[in-house]
Amino acid sequence: TLRVLRPRQDIVRDQDRPSQCCLILDGFAFRYKALGDGKRQILSFHIPGDMPDLQSLHLEVMDHSLATLATSKVALIPHDTVRAFIRAHPRIGDVFWRDTLIDAAVFREWVTNVGRREAYGRIAHLLCELFVRLRAVGLTNGDSYPLPIPQAELADATGLSTVHVNRTMQELRGDGLIKTNKASVVIKDWDGLREAGEFDPTFLHLRKQAA
Amino acid sequence: TLRVLRPRQDIVRDQDRPSQCCLILDGFAFRYKALGDGKRQILSFHIPGDMPDLQSLHLEVMDHSLATLATSKVALIPHDTVRAFIRAHPRIGDVFWRDTLIDAAVFREWVTNVGRREAYGRIAHLLCELFVRLRAVGLTNGDSYPLPIPQAELADATGLSTVHVNRTMQELRGDGLIKTNKASVVIKDWDGLREAGEFDPTFLHLRKQAA
DNA sequence: CGAGGCCTTGAACGTCGTCAAGTGGAGTGG
DNA sequence: CCACTCCACTTGACGACGTTCAAGGCCTCG
């Protein structure tokens, strides 16, 4: 049930009825909805330790797609196995439930981000979220972290155009909040970035960190 | 544990640590986040049969608020009671879990709505969602349904300004898609409205309908 | 060296927000 | 029964934030 996937590859597709869940071991993934006219909305980014389609355990048909961003290693676990596991260890069932609830909390934050912040704050907020989540699983390097997300995908995640994402990131850099390298970001001014994005990590519900 | 609440009254607030869940018996409610500068984003609307803060069972602190829209009758059920109930009837636990997963699915749809549709489609989509959900619990009247949601709240739900919501609803009426009365909507052209909002009810995951 | 991604840039246009004022109905009190 | 008030809805003008289109630059990889 182990697989290595190339970048930009769908793991599950909208309307599918999957019989297994996906656990990300290494790499990056994202969930998205494709709309008419080539438009696309990215719903979330996923990092190692996440189970992005855990909801398929109880929702038969997918209402969105899941794809890799970079080359990734994933474990595919049959629903039956998961269910048996939960029956054997009820505590784990609650952990999984909680995990999907955090998922929902992140979506709520995204609704807010896209609905009520302008470009500058939106991107700042997203960069904050990724930093905190990556740090929680030990994937940051001081103030720097890997960001293998092209601007086109940042655009689809924030509901903006690529062009505008580009210009806005230039602003963020110009204001000394971040620095970008190849496929990574350095946070130069955490407080500034936090304020710009009105970022409050409550919605991530970090405690001890499951998984 | 039964209570009647006046319109515009908070049931739980952001940062609270509730020890009970709320079941809506009658009326309308909504969840929202308040941002700096008086801005607000509405995250979802809730109708009789919904348990809008079921997530508090596993997420200690609220990351948003819940309030009534119209006068409402709600049941407040202690977490302990819910937990005992789930232990006694494991099937119900799954139903509840599933319910929160549908919640998340609706948030995903809202992210998409706010992120990638323009005003006309956004409002159309929202009107479609409310129609289908209300019909599922038998609260529609043919092609008409109660809509006790002022334009200011529609604006905060769609990430628009009141002014623009107003003008866009005029367009929807002018195009013969809907008619509005006092606090209700009549759908004049369902197919037209569906297309305008690119509405696909899959995300509601209606099956048999759990209470 | 050529090709394909991704990032970057400029200019023109459009959707939507802001500000500010005005209308109309429902409920209240004189 | 008639002000008066409050709240929701409506309107016009203007400007801003963000999009679209189109082109060019850079790096990587074959």
XYZ file of C-alpha atoms (C1' of nucleotides) in Angstrom:
482
model
C 0.000 0.000 0.000
C 3.024 2.263 -0.439
C 3.417 4.431 -3.497
C 5.641 7.139 -4.834
C 3.898 9.710 -6.983
C 5.233 12.257 -9.417
C 4.362 15.952 -9.158
C 0.946 17.129 -10.409
C -0.607 13.714 -10.221
C -4.180 13.129 -9.076
C -4.558 10.726 -6.179
C -8.351 10.758 -6.095
C -10.729 12.629 -8.328
C -13.951 14.501 -7.881
C -16.895 12.075 -8.135
C -14.743 9.049 -7.321
C -15.861 6.551 -4.689
C -12.595 5.640 -3.070
C -12.188 2.526 -0.951
C -8.999 3.639 0.731
C -7.487 6.570 2.556
C -4.251 8.322 1.755
C -1.562 9.121 4.311
C 1.181 11.456 3.189
C 4.581 10.228 4.255
C 6.712 12.633 2.310
C 6.114 15.498 -0.088
C 3.283 17.972 -0.601
C -0.290 17.564 -1.798
C -3.344 19.735 -2.291
C -7.079 19.408 -2.657
C -8.986 21.341 -5.284
C -12.213 21.806 -7.160
C -12.223 22.392 -10.887
C -14.883 24.763 -12.178
C -16.086 25.505 -15.657
C -13.971 27.700 -17.904
C -10.692 26.330 -16.592
C -11.043 27.976 -13.207
C -9.857 26.090 -10.174
C -9.994 26.610 -6.435
C -7.440 25.021 -4.174
C -8.976 24.070 -0.841
C -5.992 23.096 1.256
C -2.360 22.106 1.195
C -1.158 18.928 2.835
C 2.126 18.005 4.378
C 3.627 14.799 5.739
C 1.491 13.332 8.493
C -1.793 14.472 6.970
C -4.580 12.192 5.836
C -6.243 14.470 3.298
C -9.109 12.190 2.333
C -10.034 10.738 5.671
C -13.530 12.061 5.058
C -14.053 9.405 2.401
C -14.501 6.961 5.260
C -18.009 8.296 5.754
C -18.755 10.282 2.613
C -19.066 7.883 -0.286
C -18.441 10.189 -3.183
C -15.641 12.730 -3.470
C -16.737 16.337 -3.843
C -13.236 17.454 -4.847
C -9.921 16.102 -6.063
C -6.630 15.405 -4.339
C -3.306 15.717 -6.109
C 0.399 15.848 -5.421
C 2.355 19.043 -5.695
C 5.866 17.712 -5.545
C 7.077 14.146 -5.812
C 5.511 12.413 -2.830
C 5.481 9.192 -0.952
C 2.051 8.124 0.249
C 0.522 5.142 2.005
C -2.841 3.956 0.733
C -4.839 2.287 3.470
C -8.075 0.392 2.723
C -11.147 1.729 4.484
C -11.739 -1.687 5.994
C -8.348 -1.620 7.619
C -8.991 1.814 9.045
C -12.391 0.783 10.318
C -11.033 -2.349 11.938
C -8.310 -0.294 13.525
C -10.830 2.138 14.947
C -12.953 -0.677 16.313
C -9.925 -2.145 18.027
C -8.773 1.197 19.438
C -11.754 3.507 19.989
C -9.424 6.254 21.154
C -7.950 6.377 17.689
C -11.391 6.830 16.270
C -11.712 10.017 18.257
C -8.297 11.158 17.118
C -9.331 10.648 13.511
C -12.598 12.446 14.071
C -10.745 15.293 15.678
C -8.424 15.392 12.718
C -11.306 15.892 10.305
C -12.675 18.597 12.584
C -9.402 20.479 12.344
C -9.664 20.071 8.609
C -13.004 21.823 8.787
C -11.546 24.550 10.991
C -8.923 25.244 8.355
C -11.602 25.513 5.687
C -13.427 28.031 7.841
C -10.289 30.067 8.063
C -9.883 29.905 4.322
C -13.421 31.076 3.706
C -12.572 34.061 5.854
C -9.253 34.590 4.190
C -10.645 34.599 0.697
C -13.843 36.376 1.604
C -12.673 39.212 3.763
C -9.000 39.959 3.297
C -7.291 41.646 0.442
C -4.476 40.102 -1.533
C -1.656 41.252 0.737
C -3.270 39.824 3.863
C -4.431 36.664 2.133
C -0.998 35.658 1.073
C 0.521 36.661 4.387
C -2.036 34.506 6.158
C -1.366 31.512 3.980
C 2.379 31.818 4.521
C 1.795 31.954 8.282
C -0.408 28.878 8.224
C 2.128 26.855 6.301
C 4.931 27.941 8.585
C 3.131 26.958 11.765
C 1.954 23.648 10.395
C 5.341 22.705 9.037
C 7.010 23.698 12.272
C 4.605 21.473 14.186
C 5.883 18.456 12.300
C 9.497 19.556 12.414
C 9.881 20.480 8.775
C 11.052 24.043 9.232
C 14.614 25.167 9.303
C 14.716 28.022 11.745
C 12.732 30.791 10.081
C 12.811 29.136 6.736
C 10.666 26.415 5.233
C 10.177 24.598 1.948
C 7.519 26.064 -0.313
C 7.235 23.950 -3.437
C 4.124 25.836 -4.491
C 4.259 27.719 -7.799
C 2.568 31.097 -7.941
C -0.186 29.696 -10.142
C -1.168 27.396 -7.293
C -0.864 30.128 -4.694
C -3.235 32.080 -6.905
C -5.795 29.286 -7.028
C -5.531 28.894 -3.276
C -6.095 32.555 -2.544
C -8.659 33.230 -5.224
C -6.380 35.647 -7.073
C -4.731 35.776 -10.480
C -1.138 34.667 -10.965
C -0.170 38.142 -11.976
C -1.505 39.649 -8.826
C 0.085 37.010 -6.629
C 3.367 37.854 -8.247
C 3.058 41.559 -7.606
C 1.825 41.032 -4.066
C 4.710 38.756 -3.174
C 7.032 41.437 -4.442
C 5.394 43.785 -1.986
C 5.802 41.330 0.861
C 9.452 41.079 -0.004
C 9.826 44.795 -0.468
C 8.325 45.377 2.971
C 10.892 43.040 4.447
C 8.423 40.460 5.691
C 9.753 37.511 3.733
C 12.497 36.430 1.427
C 12.011 33.780 -1.221
C 14.509 31.388 -2.670
C 14.143 28.665 -5.170
C 11.398 26.677 -3.492
C 11.559 27.979 0.023
C 10.600 30.993 2.085
C 12.450 32.762 4.842
C 10.383 34.675 7.336
C 12.199 37.924 7.970
C 9.594 39.569 10.162
C 7.200 37.169 11.823
C 5.260 39.790 13.731
C 4.847 41.860 10.629
C 3.633 38.898 8.636
C 1.244 37.860 11.381
C -0.254 41.305 11.551
C -0.523 41.633 7.812
C -2.503 38.404 7.679
C -4.296 38.893 11.004
C -3.029 35.437 11.729
C -4.211 33.707 14.901
C -3.206 30.038 15.106
C -6.186 29.046 17.245
C -7.924 27.508 14.250
C -5.163 24.940 13.868
C -6.042 23.536 17.286
C -2.510 22.406 17.946
C -2.217 20.679 21.285
C 0.227 17.920 21.435
C 0.019 17.161 17.806
C -1.495 13.921 16.657
C 0.214 11.802 14.015
C -31.870 22.316 28.245
C -34.441 23.995 26.024
C -34.183 27.673 25.205
C -35.811 30.261 23.037
C -33.467 32.924 21.705
C -34.127 36.343 20.222
C -32.730 37.358 16.852
C -29.057 38.372 16.603
C -28.089 36.695 19.818
C -24.793 34.866 20.258
C -25.085 31.254 21.341
C -21.363 30.583 21.662
C -18.495 32.970 21.076
C -15.091 32.770 19.522
C -12.545 31.637 22.131
C -15.225 30.066 24.358
C -14.776 26.560 25.694
C -18.316 25.239 25.548
C -19.409 22.199 27.527
C -22.545 21.593 25.521
C -23.767 21.260 21.966
C -26.581 23.154 20.369
C -29.355 21.542 18.349
C -31.584 23.883 16.378
C -35.234 22.964 16.721
C -36.753 25.978 15.084
C -35.460 29.165 13.465
C -32.233 30.129 11.709
C -28.660 30.512 12.924
C -25.276 31.295 11.456
C -21.619 30.937 12.281
C -19.169 33.754 11.752
C -15.739 35.140 12.400
C -15.256 38.752 13.342
C -12.132 40.422 11.964
C -10.471 43.677 12.780
C -11.963 46.880 11.452
C -15.541 45.686 11.852
C -15.292 43.185 9.064
C -17.077 39.886 9.446
C -17.236 36.641 7.508
C -20.235 34.378 7.790
C -19.221 30.743 7.497
C -22.520 28.923 7.247
C -26.224 29.169 7.814
C -28.084 26.658 9.928
C -31.617 25.423 9.817
C -33.740 23.206 12.057
C -32.155 19.806 12.525
C -28.594 21.119 12.421
C -26.091 20.855 15.246
C -23.827 23.753 14.336
C -21.268 23.336 17.085
C -20.927 19.595 17.186
C -17.224 20.125 16.575
C -16.863 21.447 20.121
C -17.087 17.839 21.267
C -13.482 17.342 20.199
C -12.119 20.856 19.708
C -11.885 22.531 23.072
C -11.852 26.153 22.059
C -14.159 27.812 19.569
C -12.492 29.325 16.532
C -15.640 31.226 15.554
C -18.989 32.337 16.944
C -22.514 31.016 16.557
C -25.555 33.272 16.634
C -29.241 33.273 15.851
C -30.636 35.044 12.839
C -34.311 34.944 13.643
C -36.023 34.026 16.879
C -35.073 30.409 17.434
C -35.736 27.473 19.643
C -32.659 25.429 20.498
C -31.802 22.466 22.672
C -28.551 22.643 24.602
C -27.118 19.215 25.234
C -24.167 18.681 27.579
C -21.113 17.112 25.989
C -21.219 14.342 28.576
C -24.711 13.419 27.525
C -23.696 13.305 23.883
C -20.645 11.227 24.668
C -22.632 8.767 26.769
C -25.165 8.518 23.990
C -22.450 7.755 21.458
C -20.943 5.115 23.709
C -24.334 3.452 24.052
C -25.082 3.617 20.324
C -21.863 3.525 18.307
C -23.831 3.865 15.096
C -24.897 7.298 16.202
C -21.302 8.228 16.700
C -20.701 7.574 13.036
C -23.751 9.586 12.097
C -22.439 12.518 14.077
C -19.020 12.174 12.574
C -20.566 12.069 9.143
C -22.515 15.174 9.977
C -19.351 17.119 10.775
C -17.829 15.840 7.551
C -20.713 17.287 5.592
C -20.136 20.500 7.465
C -16.595 20.484 6.144
C -17.831 19.734 2.635
C -20.030 22.801 2.769
C -17.072 24.928 3.859
C -15.117 23.625 0.902
C -17.910 24.675 -1.371
C -17.946 28.104 0.227
C -14.223 28.545 -0.239
C -14.803 27.855 -3.906
C -17.813 30.079 -4.077
C -16.083 33.062 -2.540
C -12.748 32.403 -4.189
C -13.676 31.707 -7.764
C -17.115 32.974 -8.637
C -18.228 36.487 -9.183
C -21.033 38.152 -7.308
C -23.853 36.950 -9.559
C -22.827 33.316 -9.326
C -22.002 33.491 -5.643
C -25.429 34.630 -4.658
C -27.101 32.221 -7.035
C -25.116 29.398 -5.527
C -26.019 30.355 -1.993
C -29.700 30.550 -2.876
C -29.490 27.087 -4.434
C -27.817 25.630 -1.383
C -30.418 27.012 0.972
C -33.242 25.780 -1.213
C -31.966 22.226 -1.390
C -31.177 22.033 2.306
C -34.517 23.444 3.346
C -36.336 21.129 0.982
C -34.524 18.169 2.516
C -36.062 18.949 5.879
C -39.454 19.815 4.463
C -39.312 23.553 5.015
C -39.932 24.659 1.445
C -43.265 25.588 0.016
C -43.157 24.451 -3.570
C -40.619 26.706 -5.239
C -40.598 29.147 -2.396
C -38.787 29.152 0.902
C -38.252 31.375 3.926
C -35.173 33.594 3.751
C -34.906 35.588 6.958
C -31.441 36.782 5.984
C -30.929 40.521 5.547
C -28.719 41.681 2.708
C -26.008 42.718 5.145
C -25.697 39.103 6.226
C -25.834 37.817 2.668
C -22.958 40.199 2.003
C -20.881 38.853 4.860
C -21.603 35.323 3.712
C -20.545 35.949 0.133
C -17.627 38.251 0.847
C -19.304 41.196 -0.862
C -20.544 44.605 0.212
C -24.194 45.212 1.028
C -24.483 47.592 -1.846
C -23.237 45.076 -4.309
C -25.463 42.327 -2.956
C -28.381 44.634 -3.416
C -27.557 45.397 -7.025
C -26.809 41.781 -7.817
C -30.097 40.563 -6.401
C -31.825 43.095 -8.580
C -30.088 41.502 -11.528
C -31.172 38.034 -10.457
C -34.731 39.304 -10.273
C -34.438 41.184 -13.519
C -33.233 38.045 -15.258
C -36.298 36.212 -13.999
C -34.400 33.708 -11.872
C -35.977 34.585 -8.543
C -38.600 36.721 -6.910
C -38.266 38.044 -3.400
C -40.944 38.867 -0.908
C -40.754 40.057 2.598
C -38.563 37.328 4.051
C -38.871 34.636 1.449
C -37.668 33.748 -2.020
C -39.478 32.182 -4.928
C -37.413 30.316 -7.438
C -38.735 31.260 -10.846
C -36.156 29.472 -12.955
C -34.352 26.669 -11.162
C -32.240 25.616 -14.112
C -31.182 29.161 -14.724
C -30.244 29.675 -11.098
C -28.341 26.402 -10.999
C -26.347 27.327 -14.053
C -25.643 30.815 -12.833
C -24.197 29.407 -9.638
C -22.700 26.280 -11.215
C -24.576 24.501 -8.477
C -24.011 20.773 -8.035
C -25.594 19.353 -4.871
C -23.047 16.556 -4.493
C -21.281 18.440 -1.730
C -24.353 18.239 0.485
C -24.056 14.454 0.500
C -27.769 13.973 0.885
C -28.704 10.346 1.103
C -31.523 9.547 3.345
C -31.015 12.556 5.461
C -29.939 12.155 9.036
C -31.936 14.267 11.437
C 21.309 24.737 -28.066
C 16.484 24.446 -27.824
C 12.218 23.776 -25.127
C 9.304 24.240 -21.408
C 8.250 25.925 -16.730
C 7.884 29.617 -13.914
C 8.448 34.254 -12.810
C 8.032 39.097 -14.189
C 6.333 43.333 -16.483
C 3.175 47.008 -18.648
C -1.170 48.811 -19.989
C -6.122 48.861 -20.229
C -10.193 47.478 -18.426
C -13.791 45.685 -15.111
C -15.864 44.242 -10.939
C -16.705 45.643 -6.787
C -16.137 48.796 -2.581
C -16.856 53.199 -0.384
C -19.293 57.227 0.733
C -23.279 59.534 1.215
C -27.943 60.254 0.725
C -32.624 58.871 0.273
C -36.869 55.683 0.361
C -40.223 52.754 2.538
C -42.403 49.825 5.804
C -43.167 48.246 10.829
C -43.560 49.183 15.359
C -44.066 52.666 19.201
C -45.865 56.280 21.756
C -48.496 60.457 22.098
C -54.721 58.122 14.173
C -50.663 60.312 13.342
C -45.847 61.509 14.106
C -41.421 59.406 15.043
C -37.909 56.133 14.954
C -35.511 52.266 13.447
C -34.113 49.103 10.234
C -33.687 47.194 5.803
C -33.438 48.187 1.192
C -32.099 51.322 -2.667
C -29.524 54.703 -5.552
C -25.601 57.484 -7.759
C -20.913 58.804 -8.305
C -16.263 57.810 -7.845
C -12.222 55.312 -7.074
C -9.540 51.160 -5.896
C -8.121 46.613 -6.082
C -7.531 43.064 -8.957
C -8.016 40.841 -13.838
C -6.876 40.147 -18.510
C -3.979 40.131 -22.366
C 0.302 39.970 -24.241
C 5.045 39.845 -24.117
C 9.627 39.065 -22.355
C 13.303 37.027 -19.174
C 15.436 33.324 -16.603
C 16.653 28.884 -15.236
C 16.729 23.837 -15.818
C 16.871 19.936 -18.287
C 17.354 17.057 -22.198
